[in-house]
Coordinates of C-alpha atoms (C1' of nucleotides) in Angstrom, one line a residue:
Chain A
X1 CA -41.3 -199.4 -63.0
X2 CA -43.9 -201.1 -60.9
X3 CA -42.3 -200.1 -57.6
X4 CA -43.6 -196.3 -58.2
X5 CA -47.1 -197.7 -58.4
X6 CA -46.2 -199.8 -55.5
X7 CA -45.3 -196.9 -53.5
X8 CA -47.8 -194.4 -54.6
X9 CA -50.3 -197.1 -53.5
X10 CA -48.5 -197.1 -50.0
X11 CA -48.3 -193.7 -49.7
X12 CA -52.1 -193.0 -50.6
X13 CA -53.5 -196.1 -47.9
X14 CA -51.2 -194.1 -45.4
X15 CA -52.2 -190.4 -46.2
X16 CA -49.4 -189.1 -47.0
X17 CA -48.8 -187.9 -50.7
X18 CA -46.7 -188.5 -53.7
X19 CA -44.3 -185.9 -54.5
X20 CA -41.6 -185.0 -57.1
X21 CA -38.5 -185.4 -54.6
X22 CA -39.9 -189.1 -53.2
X23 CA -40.4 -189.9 -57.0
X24 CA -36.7 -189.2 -57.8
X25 CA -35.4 -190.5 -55.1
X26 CA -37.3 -193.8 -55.0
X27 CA -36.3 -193.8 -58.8
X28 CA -32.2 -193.3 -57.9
X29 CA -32.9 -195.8 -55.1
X30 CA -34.3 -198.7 -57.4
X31 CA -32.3 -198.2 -60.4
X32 CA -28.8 -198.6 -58.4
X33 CA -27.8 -202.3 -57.0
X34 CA -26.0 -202.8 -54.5
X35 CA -26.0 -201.5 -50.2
X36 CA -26.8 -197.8 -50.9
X37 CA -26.4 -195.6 -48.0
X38 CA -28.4 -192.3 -47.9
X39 CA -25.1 -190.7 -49.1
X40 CA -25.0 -192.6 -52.4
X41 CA -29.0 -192.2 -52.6
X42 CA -28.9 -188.2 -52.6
X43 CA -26.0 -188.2 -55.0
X44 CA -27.8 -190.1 -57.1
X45 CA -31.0 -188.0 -57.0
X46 CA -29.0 -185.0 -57.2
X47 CA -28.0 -185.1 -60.6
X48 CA -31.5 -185.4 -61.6
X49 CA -32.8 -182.4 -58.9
X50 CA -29.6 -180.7 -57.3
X51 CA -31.9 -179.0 -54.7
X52 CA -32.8 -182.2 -53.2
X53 CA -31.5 -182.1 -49.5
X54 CA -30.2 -184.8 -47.5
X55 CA -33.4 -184.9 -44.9
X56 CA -35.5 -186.1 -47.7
X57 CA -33.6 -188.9 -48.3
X58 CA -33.4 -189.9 -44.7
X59 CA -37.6 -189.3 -44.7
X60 CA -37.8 -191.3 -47.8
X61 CA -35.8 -194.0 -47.6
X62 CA -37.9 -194.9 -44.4
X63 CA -40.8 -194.7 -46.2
X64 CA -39.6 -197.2 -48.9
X65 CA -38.5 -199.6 -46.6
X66 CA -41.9 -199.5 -44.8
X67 CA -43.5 -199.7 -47.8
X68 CA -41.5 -203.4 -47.8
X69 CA -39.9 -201.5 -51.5
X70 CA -36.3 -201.7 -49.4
X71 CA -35.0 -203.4 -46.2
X72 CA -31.9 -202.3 -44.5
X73 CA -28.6 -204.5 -44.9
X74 CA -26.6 -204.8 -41.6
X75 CA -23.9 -202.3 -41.3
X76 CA -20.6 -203.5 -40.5
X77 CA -20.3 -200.3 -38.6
X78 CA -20.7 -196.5 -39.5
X79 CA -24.2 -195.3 -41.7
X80 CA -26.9 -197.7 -42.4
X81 CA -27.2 -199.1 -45.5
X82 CA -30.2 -200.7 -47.9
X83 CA -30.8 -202.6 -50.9
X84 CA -33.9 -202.2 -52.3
X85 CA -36.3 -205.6 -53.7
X86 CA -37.4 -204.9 -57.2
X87 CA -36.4 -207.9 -59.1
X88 CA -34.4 -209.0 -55.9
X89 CA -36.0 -212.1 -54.9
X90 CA -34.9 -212.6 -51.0
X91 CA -31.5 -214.0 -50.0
X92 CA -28.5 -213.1 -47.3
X93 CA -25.1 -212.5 -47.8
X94 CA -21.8 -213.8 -47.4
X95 CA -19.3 -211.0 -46.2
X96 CA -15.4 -211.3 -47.1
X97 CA -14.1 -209.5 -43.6
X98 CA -10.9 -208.7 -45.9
X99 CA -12.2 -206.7 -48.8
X100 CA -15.9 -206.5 -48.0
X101 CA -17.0 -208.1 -51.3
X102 CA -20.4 -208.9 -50.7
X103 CA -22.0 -212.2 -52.2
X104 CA -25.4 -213.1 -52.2
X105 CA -27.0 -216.3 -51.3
X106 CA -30.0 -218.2 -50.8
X107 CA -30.7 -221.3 -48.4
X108 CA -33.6 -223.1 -48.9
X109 CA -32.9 -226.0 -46.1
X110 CA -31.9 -222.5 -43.9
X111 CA -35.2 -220.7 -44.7
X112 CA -37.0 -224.2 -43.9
X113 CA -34.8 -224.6 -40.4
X114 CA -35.9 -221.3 -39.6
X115 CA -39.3 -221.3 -39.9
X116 CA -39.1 -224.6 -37.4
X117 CA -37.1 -221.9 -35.0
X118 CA -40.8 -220.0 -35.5
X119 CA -43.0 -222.5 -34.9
X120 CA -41.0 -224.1 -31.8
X121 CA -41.2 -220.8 -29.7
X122 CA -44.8 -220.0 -31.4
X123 CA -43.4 -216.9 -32.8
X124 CA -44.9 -215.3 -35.6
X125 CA -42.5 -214.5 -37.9
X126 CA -41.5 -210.9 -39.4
X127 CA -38.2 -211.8 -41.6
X128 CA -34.6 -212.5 -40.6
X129 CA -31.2 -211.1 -40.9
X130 CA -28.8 -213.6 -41.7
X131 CA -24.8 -212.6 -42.7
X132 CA -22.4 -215.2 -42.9
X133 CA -18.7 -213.6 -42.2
X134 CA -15.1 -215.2 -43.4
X135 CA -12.1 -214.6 -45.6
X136 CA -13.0 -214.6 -49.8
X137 CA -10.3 -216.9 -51.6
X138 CA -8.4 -214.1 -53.0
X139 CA -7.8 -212.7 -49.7
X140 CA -6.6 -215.9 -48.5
X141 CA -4.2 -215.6 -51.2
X142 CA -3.1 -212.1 -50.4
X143 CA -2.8 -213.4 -46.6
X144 CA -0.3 -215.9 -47.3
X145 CA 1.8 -213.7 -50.1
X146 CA 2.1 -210.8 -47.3
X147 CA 3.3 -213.6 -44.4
Chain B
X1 CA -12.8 -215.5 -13.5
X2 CA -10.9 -217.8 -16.1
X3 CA -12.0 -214.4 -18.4
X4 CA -9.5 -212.1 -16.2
X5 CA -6.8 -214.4 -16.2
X6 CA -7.5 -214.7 -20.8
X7 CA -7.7 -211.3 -21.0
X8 CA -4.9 -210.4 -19.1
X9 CA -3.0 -213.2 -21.2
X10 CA -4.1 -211.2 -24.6
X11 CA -3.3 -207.8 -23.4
X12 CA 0.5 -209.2 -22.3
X13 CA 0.7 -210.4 -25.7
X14 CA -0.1 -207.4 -27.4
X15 CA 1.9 -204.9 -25.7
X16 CA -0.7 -203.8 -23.7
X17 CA -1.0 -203.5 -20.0
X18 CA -3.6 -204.7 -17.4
X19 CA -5.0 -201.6 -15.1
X20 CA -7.7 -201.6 -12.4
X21 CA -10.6 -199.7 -14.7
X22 CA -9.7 -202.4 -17.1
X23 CA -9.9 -205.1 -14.1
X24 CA -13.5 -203.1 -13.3
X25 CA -15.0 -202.9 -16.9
X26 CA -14.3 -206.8 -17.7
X27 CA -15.6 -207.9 -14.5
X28 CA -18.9 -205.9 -14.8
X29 CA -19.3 -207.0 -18.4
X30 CA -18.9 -210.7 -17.2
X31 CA -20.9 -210.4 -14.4
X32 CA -24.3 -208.9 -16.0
X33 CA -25.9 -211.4 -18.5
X34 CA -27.8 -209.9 -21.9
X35 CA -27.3 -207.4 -24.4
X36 CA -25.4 -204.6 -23.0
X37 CA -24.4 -201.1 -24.4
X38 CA -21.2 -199.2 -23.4
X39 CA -23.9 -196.9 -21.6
X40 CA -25.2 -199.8 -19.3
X41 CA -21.3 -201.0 -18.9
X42 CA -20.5 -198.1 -17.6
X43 CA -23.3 -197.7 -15.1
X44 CA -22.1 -201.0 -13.5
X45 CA -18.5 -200.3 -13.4
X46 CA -19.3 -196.9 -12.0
X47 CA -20.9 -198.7 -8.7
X48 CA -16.9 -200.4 -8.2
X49 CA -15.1 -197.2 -9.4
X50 CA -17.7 -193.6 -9.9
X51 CA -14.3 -192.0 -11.3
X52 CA -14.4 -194.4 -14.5
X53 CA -15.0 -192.5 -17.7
X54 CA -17.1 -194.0 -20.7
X55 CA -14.0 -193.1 -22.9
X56 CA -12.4 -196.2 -21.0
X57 CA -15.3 -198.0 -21.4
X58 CA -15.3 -197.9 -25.3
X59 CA -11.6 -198.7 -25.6
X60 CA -12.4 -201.7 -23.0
X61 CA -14.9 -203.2 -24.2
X62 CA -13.1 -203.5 -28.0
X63 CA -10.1 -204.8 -26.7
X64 CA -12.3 -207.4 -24.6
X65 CA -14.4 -208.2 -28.2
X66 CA -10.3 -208.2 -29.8
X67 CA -9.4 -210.9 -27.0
X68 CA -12.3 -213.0 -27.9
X69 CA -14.5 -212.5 -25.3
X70 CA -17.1 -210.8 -26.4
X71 CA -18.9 -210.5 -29.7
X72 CA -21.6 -207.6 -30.7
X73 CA -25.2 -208.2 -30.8
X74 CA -27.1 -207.1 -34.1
X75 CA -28.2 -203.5 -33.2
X76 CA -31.6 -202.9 -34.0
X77 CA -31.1 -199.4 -34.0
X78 CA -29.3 -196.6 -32.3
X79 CA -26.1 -197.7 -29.7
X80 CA -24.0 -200.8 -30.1
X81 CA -24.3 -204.1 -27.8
X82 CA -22.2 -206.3 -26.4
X83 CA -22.5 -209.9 -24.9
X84 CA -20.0 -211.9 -23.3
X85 CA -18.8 -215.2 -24.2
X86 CA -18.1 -217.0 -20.6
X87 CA -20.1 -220.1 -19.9
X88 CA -21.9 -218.7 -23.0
X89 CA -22.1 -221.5 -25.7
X90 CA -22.5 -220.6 -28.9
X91 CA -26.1 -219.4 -29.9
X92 CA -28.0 -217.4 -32.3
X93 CA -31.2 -215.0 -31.7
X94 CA -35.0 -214.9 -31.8
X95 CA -36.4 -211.1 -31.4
X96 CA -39.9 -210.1 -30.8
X97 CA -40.3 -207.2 -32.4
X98 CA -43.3 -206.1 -30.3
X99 CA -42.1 -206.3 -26.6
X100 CA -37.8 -206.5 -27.7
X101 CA -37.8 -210.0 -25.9
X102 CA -34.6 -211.7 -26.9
X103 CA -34.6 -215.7 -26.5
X104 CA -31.1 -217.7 -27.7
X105 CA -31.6 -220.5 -29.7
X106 CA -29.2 -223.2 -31.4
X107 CA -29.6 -224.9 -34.5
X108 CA -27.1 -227.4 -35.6
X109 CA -29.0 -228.2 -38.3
X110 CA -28.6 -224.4 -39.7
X111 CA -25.0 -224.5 -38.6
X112 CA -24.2 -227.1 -40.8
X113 CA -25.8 -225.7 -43.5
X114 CA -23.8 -222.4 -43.0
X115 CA -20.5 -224.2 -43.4
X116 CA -21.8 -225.9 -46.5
X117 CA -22.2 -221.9 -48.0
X118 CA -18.8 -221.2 -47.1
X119 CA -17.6 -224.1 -49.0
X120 CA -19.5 -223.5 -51.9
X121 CA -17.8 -220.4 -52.4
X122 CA -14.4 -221.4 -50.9
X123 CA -14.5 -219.0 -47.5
X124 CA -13.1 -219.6 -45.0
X125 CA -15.5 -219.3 -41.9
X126 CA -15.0 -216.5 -39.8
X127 CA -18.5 -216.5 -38.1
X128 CA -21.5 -215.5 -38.8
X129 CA -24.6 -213.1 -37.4
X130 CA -28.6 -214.1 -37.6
X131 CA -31.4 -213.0 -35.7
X132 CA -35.0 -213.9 -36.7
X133 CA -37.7 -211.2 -35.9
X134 CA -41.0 -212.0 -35.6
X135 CA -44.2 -211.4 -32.7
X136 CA -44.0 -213.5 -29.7
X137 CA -47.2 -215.1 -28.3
X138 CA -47.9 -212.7 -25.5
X139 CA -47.8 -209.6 -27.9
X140 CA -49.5 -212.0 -30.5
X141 CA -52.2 -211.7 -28.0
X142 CA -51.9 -208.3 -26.7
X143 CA -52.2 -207.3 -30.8
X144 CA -55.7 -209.0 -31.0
X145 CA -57.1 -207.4 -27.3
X146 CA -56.1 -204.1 -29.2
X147 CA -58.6 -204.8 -32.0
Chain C
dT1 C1' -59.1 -172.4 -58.0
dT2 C1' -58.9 -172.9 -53.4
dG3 C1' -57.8 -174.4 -48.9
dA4 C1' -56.3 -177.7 -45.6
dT5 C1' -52.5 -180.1 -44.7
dA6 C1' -48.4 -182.7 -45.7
dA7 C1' -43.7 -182.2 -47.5
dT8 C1' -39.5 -179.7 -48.3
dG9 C1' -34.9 -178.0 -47.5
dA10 C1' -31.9 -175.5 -44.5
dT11 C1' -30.2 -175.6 -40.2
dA12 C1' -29.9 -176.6 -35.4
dA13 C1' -30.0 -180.3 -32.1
dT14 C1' -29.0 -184.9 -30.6
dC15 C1' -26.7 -189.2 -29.9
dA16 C1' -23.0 -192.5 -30.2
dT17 C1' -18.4 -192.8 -31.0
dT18 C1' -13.6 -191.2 -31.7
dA19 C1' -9.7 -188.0 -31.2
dT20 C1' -6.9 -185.0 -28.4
dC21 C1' -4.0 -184.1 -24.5
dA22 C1' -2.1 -183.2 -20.1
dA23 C1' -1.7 -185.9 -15.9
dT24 C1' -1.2 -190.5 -14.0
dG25 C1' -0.1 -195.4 -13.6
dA26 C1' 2.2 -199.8 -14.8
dG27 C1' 6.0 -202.6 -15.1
dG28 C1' 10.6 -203.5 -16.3
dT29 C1' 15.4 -202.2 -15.1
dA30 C1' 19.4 -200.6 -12.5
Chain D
dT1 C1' 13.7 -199.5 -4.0
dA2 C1' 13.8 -195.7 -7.2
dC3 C1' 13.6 -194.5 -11.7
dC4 C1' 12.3 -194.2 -16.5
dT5 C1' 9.7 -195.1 -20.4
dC6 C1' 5.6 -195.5 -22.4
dA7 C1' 0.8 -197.0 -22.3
dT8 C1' -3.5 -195.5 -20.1
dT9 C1' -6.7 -192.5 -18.1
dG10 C1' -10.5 -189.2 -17.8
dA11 C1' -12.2 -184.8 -19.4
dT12 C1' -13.5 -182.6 -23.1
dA13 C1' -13.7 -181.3 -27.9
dA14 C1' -14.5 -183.1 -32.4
dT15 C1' -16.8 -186.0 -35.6
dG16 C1' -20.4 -188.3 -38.2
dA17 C1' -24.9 -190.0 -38.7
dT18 C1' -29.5 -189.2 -37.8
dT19 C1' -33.5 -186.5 -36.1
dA20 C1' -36.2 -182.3 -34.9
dT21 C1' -37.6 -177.7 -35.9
dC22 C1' -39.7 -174.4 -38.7
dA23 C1' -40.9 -171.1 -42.2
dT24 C1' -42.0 -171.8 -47.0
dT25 C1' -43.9 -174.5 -50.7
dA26 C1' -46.4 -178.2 -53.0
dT27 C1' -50.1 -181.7 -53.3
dC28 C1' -54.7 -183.1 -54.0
dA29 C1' -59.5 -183.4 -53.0
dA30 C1' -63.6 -180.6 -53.3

DNA sequence: TTGATAATGATAATCATTATCAATGAGGTA
DNA sequence: TACCTCATTGATAATGATTATCATTATCAA
């Protein structure tokens, strides 16, 4: 688990302290795949610690995501959700708008177009959010059954 | 106002009738250029009509997204916004993260590359959402002053 | 061990959005 | 034109996610 040394290191350069609720939480957050939203983080950490409260998990999950351990994924709509980067190179997603299966994907001549985007407008650059959105083959399918 | 005489066309089609704070909201969305929330909608309606209520606006402005008119803007955080589509080509986002400066870019050379992703996994294309983030040159500079 | 200070959890507050509902308005029909 | 039906409106309450507050507790360096 080199993301809790990661994070105590963060924590520590940024005076602020390592603690048994950030531990279990950061531990719930990195050991579940997937676009967690602070809902499914504090049920997670509450079966290890039932007293954890739902603040916490707001405070923490920050704090991971500064720490570069998370980022956020785009929310359709409703709460925010993240995905955290431990053996999670980087990549975007592909959304199916019809069942909201989520595929992952990575670009290397889009990563390569972007950073000319960068350089034209002498940005410097701080990441990207890229989700492409369409209709997944089986719901295609479904479409056509149901007309 | 081709947009007036579209959106009157999609609400006719869908059961739904064309009123005057309808008539207000579209033409003040149309008319103001940028990234607007329901909150800055409303403001500009208000000048036309004070009596409009920002329930009205909400239901407007997703019926006016529904007709095609609009699409929403990646929210960095906090309230939703909205940009209209008239005499708007299609165009993706640059964001500075220091000063919020948004500048509109195309690439054709990522757009292609986008539909060869949805091929590869046999989507079909319903649109897509990227925004780069990084520091423009003026707060590039403004960051080293501060040193 | 101690003491300064950050963190916690419970709860209230806030903010954007949605639901409710009585009154009004639109548009077709006689 | 007058009427009738039903969608729409605006005010307000309700909801849901996130943030602020605050007394208590925990952390960690000395």
């Amino acid at each position: 688990m080199n993301e809790l040394v990661k994070f105590e290191q963060y924590l520590r350069t940024h005076g602020q302290k390592m603690t048994r609720p950030r531990r279990i939480i950061l531990k719930a957050f990195i050991e579940t795949e997937g676009h967690l939203t602070t809902e499914d983080i504090l049920r997670e950490a509450k079966k290890v610690d039932p007293g954890i409260g739902q603040a916490t998990v707001f405070r923490t999950i920050r704090l991971i995501a500064d720490a570069g351990l998370a980022r956020e994924a785009l929310q359709d709509d409703g709460a925010r959700k993240f995905e955290h980067l431990a053996d999670h190179p980087h990549h975007d997603h592909l959304l199916c708008v019809g069942c909201g299966k989520i595929i992952e994907f990575l670009s290397p001549a889009i990563e390569k177009e972007q950073q000319k985007i960068f350089s034209q407008y002498a940005f410097l650059p701080r990441g990207h959010m890229m989700e492409l959105l369409g209709l997944c083959p089986e719901c295609q399918a479904k479409q056509k059954k149901g007309e």
